[in-house]
mmCIF file with all atom_site columns, C-alpha atoms in Angstrom:
data_model
loop_
_atom_site.group_PDB
_atom_site.id
_atom_site.type_symbol
_atom_site.label_atom_id
_atom_site.label_alt_id
_atom_site.label_comp_id
_atom_site.label_asym_id
_atom_site.label_entity_id
_atom_site.label_seq_id
_atom_site.pdbx_PDB_ins_code
_atom_site.Cartn_x
_atom_site.Cartn_y
_atom_site.Cartn_z
_atom_site.occupancy
_atom_site.B_iso_or_equiv
_atom_site.pdbx_formal_charge
_atom_site.auth_seq_id
_atom_site.auth_comp_id
_atom_site.auth_asym_id
_atom_site.auth_atom_id
_atom_site.pdbx_PDB_model_num
ATOM 1   C CA . MET A 1 1   ? -13.873 7.968   2.107   1.00 60.00 ? 1   MET A CA 1
ATOM 2   C CA . THR A 1 2   ? -13.381 9.721   -1.216  1.00 68.00 ? 2   THR A CA 1
ATOM 3   C CA . GLN A 1 3   ? -15.965 8.405   -3.696  1.00 81.00 ? 3   GLN A CA 1
ATOM 4   C CA . PRO A 1 4   ? -14.272 5.344   -5.206  1.00 90.00 ? 4   PRO A CA 1
ATOM 5   C CA . LEU A 1 5   ? -14.349 3.944   -8.709  1.00 93.00 ? 5   LEU A CA 1
ATOM 6   C CA . LEU A 1 6   ? -15.457 0.340   -8.196  1.00 96.00 ? 6   LEU A CA 1
ATOM 7   C CA . GLU A 1 7   ? -14.499 -2.328  -10.712 1.00 97.00 ? 7   GLU A CA 1
ATOM 8   C CA . VAL A 1 8   ? -15.644 -5.917  -10.303 1.00 97.00 ? 8   VAL A CA 1
ATOM 9   C CA . LEU A 1 9   ? -13.426 -8.571  -11.904 1.00 96.00 ? 9   LEU A CA 1
ATOM 10  C CA . ALA A 1 10  ? -14.162 -12.234 -12.487 1.00 96.00 ? 10  ALA A CA 1
ATOM 11  C CA . ASP A 1 11  ? -11.610 -13.602 -10.042 1.00 94.00 ? 11  ASP A CA 1
ATOM 12  C CA . ALA A 1 12  ? -8.358  -12.827 -8.232  1.00 92.00 ? 12  ALA A CA 1
ATOM 13  C CA . ASP A 1 13  ? -6.277  -13.450 -11.356 1.00 94.00 ? 13  ASP A CA 1
ATOM 14  C CA . ALA A 1 14  ? -8.323  -10.999 -13.414 1.00 96.00 ? 14  ALA A CA 1
ATOM 15  C CA . LEU A 1 15  ? -8.046  -8.533  -10.544 1.00 96.00 ? 15  LEU A CA 1
ATOM 16  C CA . ALA A 1 16  ? -4.250  -8.841  -10.549 1.00 95.00 ? 16  ALA A CA 1
ATOM 17  C CA . ARG A 1 17  ? -4.109  -8.360  -14.319 1.00 96.00 ? 17  ARG A CA 1
ATOM 18  C CA . ARG A 1 18  ? -6.267  -5.233  -14.167 1.00 97.00 ? 18  ARG A CA 1
ATOM 19  C CA . ALA A 1 19  ? -4.100  -3.785  -11.400 1.00 97.00 ? 19  ALA A CA 1
ATOM 20  C CA . ALA A 1 20  ? -0.960  -4.541  -13.406 1.00 97.00 ? 20  ALA A CA 1
ATOM 21  C CA . ASP A 1 21  ? -2.410  -2.797  -16.444 1.00 96.00 ? 21  ASP A CA 1
ATOM 22  C CA . LEU A 1 22  ? -3.292  0.283   -14.376 1.00 97.00 ? 22  LEU A CA 1
ATOM 23  C CA . MET A 1 23  ? 0.156   0.426   -12.809 1.00 98.00 ? 23  MET A CA 1
ATOM 24  C CA . SER A 1 24  ? 1.934   -0.031  -16.122 1.00 96.00 ? 24  SER A CA 1
ATOM 25  C CA . ALA A 1 25  ? -0.148  2.647   -17.832 1.00 96.00 ? 25  ALA A CA 1
ATOM 26  C CA . ALA A 1 26  ? 0.450   5.135   -15.024 1.00 97.00 ? 26  ALA A CA 1
ATOM 27  C CA . ALA A 1 27  ? 4.185   4.452   -14.958 1.00 97.00 ? 27  ALA A CA 1
ATOM 28  C CA . HIS A 1 28  ? 4.640   4.809   -18.702 1.00 96.00 ? 28  HIS A CA 1
ATOM 29  C CA . ALA A 1 29  ? 2.520   7.976   -18.788 1.00 96.00 ? 29  ALA A CA 1
ATOM 30  C CA . LYS A 1 30  ? 4.761   9.797   -16.314 1.00 95.00 ? 30  LYS A CA 1
ATOM 31  C CA . ASN A 1 31  ? 8.208   11.164  -17.024 1.00 93.00 ? 31  ASN A CA 1
ATOM 32  C CA . GLY A 1 32  ? 10.874  10.935  -14.331 1.00 94.00 ? 32  GLY A CA 1
ATOM 33  C CA . ALA A 1 33  ? 10.771  9.071   -11.036 1.00 96.00 ? 33  ALA A CA 1
ATOM 34  C CA . PHE A 1 34  ? 7.729   6.898   -10.349 1.00 98.00 ? 34  PHE A CA 1
ATOM 35  C CA . SER A 1 35  ? 6.915   5.869   -6.777  1.00 98.00 ? 35  SER A CA 1
ATOM 36  C CA . VAL A 1 36  ? 4.800   2.990   -5.498  1.00 98.00 ? 36  VAL A CA 1
ATOM 37  C CA . ALA A 1 37  ? 3.718   2.084   -1.956  1.00 98.00 ? 37  ALA A CA 1
ATOM 38  C CA . LEU A 1 38  ? 3.269   -1.675  -1.838  1.00 98.00 ? 38  LEU A CA 1
ATOM 39  C CA . SER A 1 39  ? 0.835   -3.814  0.099   1.00 97.00 ? 39  SER A CA 1
ATOM 40  C CA . GLY A 1 40  ? 1.321   -7.240  1.625   1.00 91.00 ? 40  GLY A CA 1
ATOM 41  C CA . GLY A 1 41  ? -0.898  -10.304 1.453   1.00 82.00 ? 41  GLY A CA 1
ATOM 42  C CA . SER A 1 42  ? -1.862  -13.030 -1.016  1.00 83.00 ? 42  SER A CA 1
ATOM 43  C CA . THR A 1 43  ? -3.866  -10.862 -3.436  1.00 85.00 ? 43  THR A CA 1
ATOM 44  C CA . PRO A 1 44  ? -1.054  -8.420  -4.273  1.00 95.00 ? 44  PRO A CA 1
ATOM 45  C CA . LYS A 1 45  ? 1.392   -11.323 -4.495  1.00 95.00 ? 45  LYS A CA 1
ATOM 46  C CA . ARG A 1 46  ? -0.370  -12.417 -7.695  1.00 95.00 ? 46  ARG A CA 1
ATOM 47  C CA . LEU A 1 47  ? -0.069  -8.866  -8.977  1.00 97.00 ? 47  LEU A CA 1
ATOM 48  C CA . TYR A 1 48  ? 3.661   -8.752  -8.211  1.00 98.00 ? 48  TYR A CA 1
ATOM 49  C CA . GLN A 1 49  ? 4.306   -12.067 -9.953  1.00 96.00 ? 49  GLN A CA 1
ATOM 50  C CA . LEU A 1 50  ? 2.508   -10.748 -13.017 1.00 96.00 ? 50  LEU A CA 1
ATOM 51  C CA . LEU A 1 51  ? 4.308   -7.413  -12.976 1.00 97.00 ? 51  LEU A CA 1
ATOM 52  C CA . ALA A 1 52  ? 7.628   -9.220  -13.084 1.00 97.00 ? 52  ALA A CA 1
ATOM 53  C CA . THR A 1 53  ? 6.722   -10.538 -16.540 1.00 95.00 ? 53  THR A CA 1
ATOM 54  C CA . LEU A 1 54  ? 5.707   -7.191  -18.039 1.00 94.00 ? 54  LEU A CA 1
ATOM 55  C CA . PRO A 1 55  ? 7.673   -4.296  -19.537 1.00 94.00 ? 55  PRO A CA 1
ATOM 56  C CA . PHE A 1 56  ? 7.886   -1.651  -16.838 1.00 96.00 ? 56  PHE A CA 1
ATOM 57  C CA . PRO A 1 57  ? 10.154  1.368   -16.265 1.00 97.00 ? 57  PRO A CA 1
ATOM 58  C CA . TRP A 1 58  ? 12.117  -0.429  -13.547 1.00 97.00 ? 58  TRP A CA 1
ATOM 59  C CA . ALA A 1 59  ? 15.098  1.923   -13.824 1.00 97.00 ? 59  ALA A CA 1
ATOM 60  C CA . ARG A 1 60  ? 13.112  4.940   -12.629 1.00 97.00 ? 60  ARG A CA 1
ATOM 61  C CA . THR A 1 61  ? 10.625  3.328   -10.250 1.00 98.00 ? 61  THR A CA 1
ATOM 62  C CA . HIS A 1 62  ? 10.987  3.588   -6.464  1.00 98.00 ? 62  HIS A CA 1
ATOM 63  C CA . TRP A 1 63  ? 9.396   0.915   -4.292  1.00 98.00 ? 63  TRP A CA 1
ATOM 64  C CA . PHE A 1 64  ? 8.154   1.636   -0.771  1.00 98.00 ? 64  PHE A CA 1
ATOM 65  C CA . TRP A 1 65  ? 5.900   -0.277  1.631   1.00 98.00 ? 65  TRP A CA 1
ATOM 66  C CA . GLY A 1 66  ? 2.663   1.039   3.113   1.00 98.00 ? 66  GLY A CA 1
ATOM 67  C CA . ASP A 1 67  ? 3.218   -1.098  6.187   1.00 98.00 ? 67  ASP A CA 1
ATOM 68  C CA . GLU A 1 68  ? 5.442   -3.839  7.529   1.00 98.00 ? 68  GLU A CA 1
ATOM 69  C CA . ARG A 1 69  ? 5.468   -6.368  10.310  1.00 97.00 ? 69  ARG A CA 1
ATOM 70  C CA . PHE A 1 70  ? 8.326   -5.718  12.719  1.00 98.00 ? 70  PHE A CA 1
ATOM 71  C CA . VAL A 1 71  ? 10.219  -8.878  11.798  1.00 97.00 ? 71  VAL A CA 1
ATOM 72  C CA . PRO A 1 72  ? 13.601  -9.460  10.111  1.00 97.00 ? 72  PRO A CA 1
ATOM 73  C CA . PRO A 1 73  ? 13.563  -9.042  6.322   1.00 97.00 ? 73  PRO A CA 1
ATOM 74  C CA . ASP A 1 74  ? 14.027  -12.789 5.772   1.00 97.00 ? 74  ASP A CA 1
ATOM 75  C CA . ASP A 1 75  ? 11.120  -13.724 8.060   1.00 97.00 ? 75  ASP A CA 1
ATOM 76  C CA . PRO A 1 76  ? 8.243   -15.551 6.309   1.00 96.00 ? 76  PRO A CA 1
ATOM 77  C CA . ALA A 1 77  ? 5.837   -12.894 7.645   1.00 96.00 ? 77  ALA A CA 1
ATOM 78  C CA . SER A 1 78  ? 7.804   -10.004 6.111   1.00 97.00 ? 78  SER A CA 1
ATOM 79  C CA . ASN A 1 79  ? 5.999   -8.016  3.414   1.00 97.00 ? 79  ASN A CA 1
ATOM 80  C CA . TYR A 1 80  ? 9.406   -7.072  2.050   1.00 98.00 ? 80  TYR A CA 1
ATOM 81  C CA . ARG A 1 81  ? 10.414  -10.729 1.714   1.00 97.00 ? 81  ARG A CA 1
ATOM 82  C CA . MET A 1 82  ? 7.191   -11.597 -0.114  1.00 97.00 ? 82  MET A CA 1
ATOM 83  C CA . THR A 1 83  ? 7.643   -8.718  -2.562  1.00 98.00 ? 83  THR A CA 1
ATOM 84  C CA . ARG A 1 84  ? 11.307  -9.531  -3.108  1.00 97.00 ? 84  ARG A CA 1
ATOM 85  C CA . GLU A 1 85  ? 10.542  -13.171 -3.880  1.00 97.00 ? 85  GLU A CA 1
ATOM 86  C CA . ALA A 1 86  ? 7.512   -12.447 -6.074  1.00 97.00 ? 86  ALA A CA 1
ATOM 87  C CA . LEU A 1 87  ? 8.799   -9.385  -7.922  1.00 98.00 ? 87  LEU A CA 1
ATOM 88  C CA . LEU A 1 88  ? 11.958  -7.494  -7.074  1.00 98.00 ? 88  LEU A CA 1
ATOM 89  C CA . SER A 1 89  ? 14.437  -10.372 -7.369  1.00 97.00 ? 89  SER A CA 1
ATOM 90  C CA . HIS A 1 90  ? 13.208  -11.023 -10.928 1.00 97.00 ? 90  HIS A CA 1
ATOM 91  C CA . VAL A 1 91  ? 13.616  -7.530  -12.401 1.00 97.00 ? 91  VAL A CA 1
ATOM 92  C CA . SER A 1 92  ? 16.356  -4.944  -12.850 1.00 95.00 ? 92  SER A CA 1
ATOM 93  C CA . VAL A 1 93  ? 15.588  -2.438  -10.107 1.00 96.00 ? 93  VAL A CA 1
ATOM 94  C CA . PRO A 1 94  ? 18.485  -0.303  -8.834  1.00 96.00 ? 94  PRO A CA 1
ATOM 95  C CA . ALA A 1 95  ? 19.150  -1.277  -5.227  1.00 96.00 ? 95  ALA A CA 1
ATOM 96  C CA . ASP A 1 96  ? 18.925  2.312   -4.014  1.00 97.00 ? 96  ASP A CA 1
ATOM 97  C CA . GLN A 1 97  ? 15.372  2.525   -5.389  1.00 98.00 ? 97  GLN A CA 1
ATOM 98  C CA . ILE A 1 98  ? 14.099  -0.225  -3.083  1.00 98.00 ? 98  ILE A CA 1
ATOM 99  C CA . HIS A 1 99  ? 13.122  1.266   0.269   1.00 98.00 ? 99  HIS A CA 1
ATOM 100 C CA . PRO A 1 100 ? 12.174  -1.418  2.829   1.00 98.00 ? 100 PRO A CA 1
ATOM 101 C CA . VAL A 1 101 ? 11.118  -0.541  6.350   1.00 98.00 ? 101 VAL A CA 1
ATOM 102 C CA . PRO A 1 102 ? 14.092  -1.038  8.726   1.00 98.00 ? 102 PRO A CA 1
ATOM 103 C CA . THR A 1 103 ? 13.322  -3.746  11.262  1.00 98.00 ? 103 THR A CA 1
ATOM 104 C CA . VAL A 1 104 ? 16.671  -4.953  12.620  1.00 97.00 ? 104 VAL A CA 1
ATOM 105 C CA . GLY A 1 105 ? 18.678  -3.536  15.527  1.00 97.00 ? 105 GLY A CA 1
ATOM 106 C CA . LEU A 1 106 ? 16.254  -0.791  16.561  1.00 97.00 ? 106 LEU A CA 1
ATOM 107 C CA . THR A 1 107 ? 12.923  -0.238  18.271  1.00 98.00 ? 107 THR A CA 1
ATOM 108 C CA . PRO A 1 108 ? 9.626   0.022   16.350  1.00 98.00 ? 108 PRO A CA 1
ATOM 109 C CA . GLU A 1 109 ? 9.439   3.728   17.219  1.00 98.00 ? 109 GLU A CA 1
ATOM 110 C CA . THR A 1 110 ? 12.941  4.377   15.876  1.00 98.00 ? 110 THR A CA 1
ATOM 111 C CA . ALA A 1 111 ? 12.161  2.318   12.772  1.00 98.00 ? 111 ALA A CA 1
ATOM 112 C CA . ALA A 1 112 ? 9.077   4.445   12.115  1.00 98.00 ? 112 ALA A CA 1
ATOM 113 C CA . ALA A 1 113 ? 11.085  7.651   12.530  1.00 98.00 ? 113 ALA A CA 1
ATOM 114 C CA . GLN A 1 114 ? 13.794  6.406   10.177  1.00 98.00 ? 114 GLN A CA 1
ATOM 115 C CA . TYR A 1 115 ? 11.264  5.387   7.539   1.00 98.00 ? 115 TYR A CA 1
ATOM 116 C CA . GLU A 1 116 ? 9.543   8.748   7.771   1.00 98.00 ? 116 GLU A CA 1
ATOM 117 C CA . ALA A 1 117 ? 12.920  10.428  7.300   1.00 98.00 ? 117 ALA A CA 1
ATOM 118 C CA . SER A 1 118 ? 13.573  8.325   4.196   1.00 98.00 ? 118 SER A CA 1
ATOM 119 C CA . LEU A 1 119 ? 10.191  9.312   2.766   1.00 98.00 ? 119 LEU A CA 1
ATOM 120 C CA . LYS A 1 120 ? 10.943  12.982  3.381   1.00 98.00 ? 120 LYS A CA 1
ATOM 121 C CA . THR A 1 121 ? 14.342  12.643  1.745   1.00 97.00 ? 121 THR A CA 1
ATOM 122 C CA . PHE A 1 122 ? 12.782  11.041  -1.308  1.00 97.00 ? 122 PHE A CA 1
ATOM 123 C CA . HIS A 1 123 ? 9.997   13.626  -1.401  1.00 97.00 ? 123 HIS A CA 1
ATOM 124 C CA . GLY A 1 124 ? 12.447  16.485  -0.999  1.00 96.00 ? 124 GLY A CA 1
ATOM 125 C CA . ALA A 1 125 ? 10.180  18.313  1.443   1.00 94.00 ? 125 ALA A CA 1
ATOM 126 C CA . GLY A 1 126 ? 9.018   18.069  5.041   1.00 94.00 ? 126 GLY A CA 1
ATOM 127 C CA . GLN A 1 127 ? 5.392   18.866  4.235   1.00 94.00 ? 127 GLN A CA 1
ATOM 128 C CA . LEU A 1 128 ? 2.828   17.099  2.079   1.00 95.00 ? 128 LEU A CA 1
ATOM 129 C CA . THR A 1 129 ? 0.646   19.088  -0.295  1.00 93.00 ? 129 THR A CA 1
ATOM 130 C CA . PRO A 1 130 ? -2.107  17.935  -2.678  1.00 91.00 ? 130 PRO A CA 1
ATOM 131 C CA . GLU A 1 131 ? -0.258  19.551  -5.582  1.00 93.00 ? 131 GLU A CA 1
ATOM 132 C CA . ARG A 1 132 ? 2.820   17.350  -5.097  1.00 95.00 ? 132 ARG A CA 1
ATOM 133 C CA . PRO A 1 133 ? 1.922   13.811  -4.052  1.00 97.00 ? 133 PRO A CA 1
ATOM 134 C CA . LEU A 1 134 ? 4.401   11.609  -2.231  1.00 98.00 ? 134 LEU A CA 1
ATOM 135 C CA . PHE A 1 135 ? 3.397   8.495   -4.181  1.00 98.00 ? 135 PHE A CA 1
ATOM 136 C CA . ASP A 1 136 ? 2.206   7.902   -7.707  1.00 98.00 ? 136 ASP A CA 1
ATOM 137 C CA . ILE A 1 137 ? 0.385   4.720   -6.698  1.00 98.00 ? 137 ILE A CA 1
ATOM 138 C CA . VAL A 1 138 ? -0.594  3.352   -3.298  1.00 98.00 ? 138 VAL A CA 1
ATOM 139 C CA . LEU A 1 139 ? -1.698  -0.291  -3.201  1.00 98.00 ? 139 LEU A CA 1
ATOM 140 C CA . LEU A 1 140 ? -3.896  -1.271  -0.283  1.00 98.00 ? 140 LEU A CA 1
ATOM 141 C CA . GLY A 1 141 ? -5.771  -4.292  0.968   1.00 97.00 ? 141 GLY A CA 1
ATOM 142 C CA . LEU A 1 142 ? -8.905  -4.639  3.075   1.00 97.00 ? 142 LEU A CA 1
ATOM 143 C CA . GLY A 1 143 ? -8.872  -6.778  6.191   1.00 95.00 ? 143 GLY A CA 1
ATOM 144 C CA . THR A 1 144 ? -11.879 -8.715  7.439   1.00 95.00 ? 144 THR A CA 1
ATOM 145 C CA . ASP A 1 145 ? -11.974 -6.251  10.361  1.00 95.00 ? 145 ASP A CA 1
ATOM 146 C CA . GLY A 1 146 ? -11.893 -3.259  8.003   1.00 96.00 ? 146 GLY A CA 1
ATOM 147 C CA . HIS A 1 147 ? -8.231  -2.401  8.503   1.00 97.00 ? 147 HIS A CA 1
ATOM 148 C CA . THR A 1 148 ? -5.954  -1.234  5.730   1.00 97.00 ? 148 THR A CA 1
ATOM 149 C CA . ALA A 1 149 ? -2.155  -1.032  5.793   1.00 98.00 ? 149 ALA A CA 1
ATOM 150 C CA . SER A 1 150 ? -1.576  -1.469  9.556   1.00 98.00 ? 150 SER A CA 1
ATOM 151 C CA . LEU A 1 151 ? -4.314  0.973   10.535  1.00 98.00 ? 151 LEU A CA 1
ATOM 152 C CA . PHE A 1 152 ? -6.467  -1.188  12.790  1.00 97.00 ? 152 PHE A CA 1
ATOM 153 C CA . PRO A 1 153 ? -9.811  -0.403  14.444  1.00 96.00 ? 153 PRO A CA 1
ATOM 154 C CA . GLY A 1 154 ? -9.507  1.286   17.813  1.00 95.00 ? 154 GLY A CA 1
ATOM 155 C CA . LYS A 1 155 ? -5.777  2.027   17.587  1.00 96.00 ? 155 LYS A CA 1
ATOM 156 C CA . PRO A 1 156 ? -4.363  5.512   18.368  1.00 95.00 ? 156 PRO A CA 1
ATOM 157 C CA . MET A 1 157 ? -2.648  5.636   14.959  1.00 96.00 ? 157 MET A CA 1
ATOM 158 C CA . LEU A 1 158 ? -6.050  6.301   13.377  1.00 97.00 ? 158 LEU A CA 1
ATOM 159 C CA . ASP A 1 159 ? -5.920  9.831   14.779  1.00 97.00 ? 159 ASP A CA 1
ATOM 160 C CA . GLU A 1 160 ? -2.339  10.594  13.722  1.00 97.00 ? 160 GLU A CA 1
ATOM 161 C CA . ARG A 1 161 ? -2.277  13.508  11.277  1.00 96.00 ? 161 ARG A CA 1
ATOM 162 C CA . ARG A 1 162 ? 1.219   14.898  11.814  1.00 97.00 ? 162 ARG A CA 1
ATOM 163 C CA . ARG A 1 163 ? 3.595   11.966  11.387  1.00 97.00 ? 163 ARG A CA 1
ATOM 164 C CA . TRP A 1 164 ? 3.920   10.215  8.047   1.00 98.00 ? 164 TRP A CA 1
ATOM 165 C CA . VAL A 1 165 ? 4.880   6.867   9.622   1.00 98.00 ? 165 VAL A CA 1
ATOM 166 C CA . GLY A 1 166 ? 4.107   5.384   13.011  1.00 98.00 ? 166 GLY A CA 1
ATOM 167 C CA . ALA A 1 167 ? 4.654   2.311   15.178  1.00 98.00 ? 167 ALA A CA 1
ATOM 168 C CA . THR A 1 168 ? 1.558   0.356   16.146  1.00 98.00 ? 168 THR A CA 1
ATOM 169 C CA . ASP A 1 169 ? 0.476   -3.239  16.739  1.00 96.00 ? 169 ASP A CA 1
ATOM 170 C CA . ASP A 1 170 ? -2.059  -5.633  15.311  1.00 94.00 ? 170 ASP A CA 1
ATOM 171 C CA . PRO A 1 171 ? -5.017  -7.061  17.285  1.00 93.00 ? 171 PRO A CA 1
ATOM 172 C CA . ASN A 1 172 ? -2.730  -9.819  18.602  1.00 91.00 ? 172 ASN A CA 1
ATOM 173 C CA . GLY A 1 173 ? -0.236  -7.275  19.907  1.00 92.00 ? 173 GLY A CA 1
ATOM 174 C CA . ALA A 1 174 ? 2.489   -7.919  17.336  1.00 95.00 ? 174 ALA A CA 1
ATOM 175 C CA . PRO A 1 175 ? 4.412   -4.716  16.497  1.00 98.00 ? 175 PRO A CA 1
ATOM 176 C CA . ARG A 1 176 ? 4.049   -3.164  13.075  1.00 98.00 ? 176 ARG A CA 1
ATOM 177 C CA . ILE A 1 177 ? 5.177   -0.079  11.214  1.00 98.00 ? 177 ILE A CA 1
ATOM 178 C CA . THR A 1 178 ? 2.623   1.758   9.092   1.00 98.00 ? 178 THR A CA 1
ATOM 179 C CA . VAL A 1 179 ? 2.418   4.773   6.866   1.00 98.00 ? 179 VAL A CA 1
ATOM 180 C CA . THR A 1 180 ? -0.288  6.968   8.378   1.00 98.00 ? 180 THR A CA 1
ATOM 181 C CA . TYR A 1 181 ? -3.305  8.519   6.696   1.00 98.00 ? 181 TYR A CA 1
ATOM 182 C CA . PRO A 1 182 ? -1.421  11.680  5.644   1.00 98.00 ? 182 PRO A CA 1
ATOM 183 C CA . GLY A 1 183 ? 1.219   9.619   3.849   1.00 98.00 ? 183 GLY A CA 1
ATOM 184 C CA . LEU A 1 184 ? -1.200  7.139   2.275   1.00 98.00 ? 184 LEU A CA 1
ATOM 185 C CA . GLU A 1 185 ? -3.518  9.907   1.133   1.00 98.00 ? 185 GLU A CA 1
ATOM 186 C CA . SER A 1 186 ? -0.695  11.725  -0.654  1.00 98.00 ? 186 SER A CA 1
ATOM 187 C CA . SER A 1 187 ? -0.983  9.743   -3.886  1.00 98.00 ? 187 SER A CA 1
ATOM 188 C CA . ARG A 1 188 ? -2.007  10.313  -7.489  1.00 97.00 ? 188 ARG A CA 1
ATOM 189 C CA . GLU A 1 189 ? -3.849  7.010   -7.504  1.00 97.00 ? 189 GLU A CA 1
ATOM 190 C CA . THR A 1 190 ? -4.927  4.651   -4.734  1.00 98.00 ? 190 THR A CA 1
ATOM 191 C CA . ILE A 1 191 ? -5.900  1.081   -5.588  1.00 98.00 ? 191 ILE A CA 1
ATOM 192 C CA . PHE A 1 192 ? -7.605  -1.257  -3.132  1.00 98.00 ? 192 PHE A CA 1
ATOM 193 C CA . LEU A 1 193 ? -7.273  -4.942  -4.036  1.00 98.00 ? 193 LEU A CA 1
ATOM 194 C CA . VAL A 1 194 ? -10.152 -6.903  -2.491  1.00 97.00 ? 194 VAL A CA 1
ATOM 195 C CA . ALA A 1 195 ? -10.604 -10.621 -3.142  1.00 96.00 ? 195 ALA A CA 1
ATOM 196 C CA . GLY A 1 196 ? -12.546 -13.383 -1.439  1.00 95.00 ? 196 GLY A CA 1
ATOM 197 C CA . ALA A 1 197 ? -16.029 -13.935 -0.034  1.00 96.00 ? 197 ALA A CA 1
ATOM 198 C CA . ASP A 1 198 ? -14.772 -13.230 3.489   1.00 95.00 ? 198 ASP A CA 1
ATOM 199 C CA . LYS A 1 199 ? -14.348 -9.558  2.482   1.00 96.00 ? 199 LYS A CA 1
ATOM 200 C CA . LYS A 1 200 ? -17.909 -9.127  1.163   1.00 96.00 ? 200 LYS A CA 1
ATOM 201 C CA . ASP A 1 201 ? -19.496 -7.583  4.260   1.00 96.00 ? 201 ASP A CA 1
ATOM 202 C CA . ARG A 1 202 ? -16.557 -5.280  4.944   1.00 96.00 ? 202 ARG A CA 1
ATOM 203 C CA . LEU A 1 203 ? -16.450 -4.084  1.357   1.00 97.00 ? 203 LEU A CA 1
ATOM 204 C CA . ARG A 1 204 ? -20.134 -3.219  1.462   1.00 96.00 ? 204 ARG A CA 1
ATOM 205 C CA . GLU A 1 205 ? -19.584 -1.243  4.673   1.00 96.00 ? 205 GLU A CA 1
ATOM 206 C CA . VAL A 1 206 ? -16.572 0.576   3.238   1.00 95.00 ? 206 VAL A CA 1
ATOM 207 C CA . LEU A 1 207 ? -18.541 1.541   0.138   1.00 95.00 ? 207 LEU A CA 1
ATOM 208 C CA . ALA A 1 208 ? -21.296 2.840   2.428   1.00 94.00 ? 208 ALA A CA 1
ATOM 209 C CA . GLY A 1 209 ? -18.739 5.059   4.173   1.00 93.00 ? 209 GLY A CA 1
ATOM 210 C CA . ASP A 1 210 ? -18.875 3.376   7.586   1.00 94.00 ? 210 ASP A CA 1
ATOM 211 C CA . LYS A 1 211 ? -16.246 5.410   9.470   1.00 94.00 ? 211 LYS A CA 1
ATOM 212 C CA . ARG A 1 212 ? -15.878 2.714   12.109  1.00 95.00 ? 212 ARG A CA 1
ATOM 213 C CA . LEU A 1 213 ? -13.681 0.956   9.564   1.00 97.00 ? 213 LEU A CA 1
ATOM 214 C CA . PRO A 1 214 ? -10.172 2.353   9.058   1.00 98.00 ? 214 PRO A CA 1
ATOM 215 C CA . ALA A 1 215 ? -10.336 1.689   5.308   1.00 97.00 ? 215 ALA A CA 1
ATOM 216 C CA . ALA A 1 216 ? -13.424 3.892   5.010   1.00 96.00 ? 216 ALA A CA 1
ATOM 217 C CA . ARG A 1 217 ? -11.632 6.846   6.611   1.00 96.00 ? 217 ARG A CA 1
ATOM 218 C CA . LEU A 1 218 ? -9.091  7.166   3.843   1.00 97.00 ? 218 LEU A CA 1
ATOM 219 C CA . GLN A 1 219 ? -9.402  10.430  1.892   1.00 95.00 ? 219 GLN A CA 1
ATOM 220 C CA . PRO A 1 220 ? -6.779  10.281  -0.874  1.00 96.00 ? 220 PRO A CA 1
ATOM 221 C CA . HIS A 1 221 ? -6.077  13.424  -2.868  1.00 92.00 ? 221 HIS A CA 1
ATOM 222 C CA . GLY A 1 222 ? -6.032  11.578  -6.196  1.00 95.00 ? 222 GLY A CA 1
ATOM 223 C CA . THR A 1 223 ? -8.106  8.866   -7.846  1.00 96.00 ? 223 THR A CA 1
ATOM 224 C CA . LEU A 1 224 ? -9.428  6.095   -5.620  1.00 97.00 ? 224 LEU A CA 1
ATOM 225 C CA . ARG A 1 225 ? -10.133 2.714   -7.201  1.00 97.00 ? 225 ARG A CA 1
ATOM 226 C CA . ILE A 1 226 ? -11.452 -0.442  -5.625  1.00 98.00 ? 226 ILE A CA 1
ATOM 227 C CA . LEU A 1 227 ? -10.773 -3.573  -7.633  1.00 98.00 ? 227 LEU A CA 1
ATOM 228 C CA . ALA A 1 228 ? -12.841 -6.458  -6.280  1.00 97.00 ? 228 ALA A CA 1
ATOM 229 C CA . ASP A 1 229 ? -13.429 -9.979  -7.504  1.00 97.00 ? 229 ASP A CA 1
ATOM 230 C CA . HIS A 1 230 ? -16.962 -11.371 -7.781  1.00 96.00 ? 230 HIS A CA 1
ATOM 231 C CA . ALA A 1 231 ? -16.608 -13.229 -4.495  1.00 96.00 ? 231 ALA A CA 1
ATOM 232 C CA . ALA A 1 232 ? -15.862 -10.024 -2.589  1.00 97.00 ? 232 ALA A CA 1
ATOM 233 C CA . ALA A 1 233 ? -18.380 -7.881  -4.460  1.00 95.00 ? 233 ALA A CA 1
ATOM 234 C CA . GLY A 1 234 ? -21.245 -10.338 -4.008  1.00 87.00 ? 234 GLY A CA 1
ATOM 235 C CA . ASP A 1 235 ? -24.411 -9.181  -5.748  1.00 68.00 ? 235 ASP A CA 1
#
């Protein structure tokens, strides 16, 4: 893992506020299109609810997802649905700047290929280079098993370096679509949001560079931040 900048916040609410401030500052500092890869879960939901109340360059921001469960967009488990309800339905974002993972009427493999094609269209190139990142910000979480996005321990997708998006499954066998390491690493800034005492051991292992954990294998080209609450950071 690229050496991260670790910040410890008082609690999950302070963590969300710090992440919102970082995102807002980065967005306002850049001219032209601004691109974000979103994460699912309860911790980023607080961030999204807060973002919806802040001034933000909605008209030039593009919203993508780092991973998605292969469920319909109105399913309670959908990352897209959570983000729409917490953030996107409350702000003025042009519809063509919201880029959900397709999950209806096709196979997971076809969905992954279509999402990769949409990323390439947005990027305007078929190759990723450090000089021209795909994303301005990538938001990521840390699972209790060390996974991030839908990159789970022991899965073949961990070794994928050619495709930008792939189909995989979680430990229970449920299909998922995930942006791969090459896509996630192509970002100006990567922000891990880590909250809760159940993440304490995994966070310590990630910070130690334990490559058995998918989160520790990430090597982003830009800045890497880990925002953790006191419960996750421990001592």
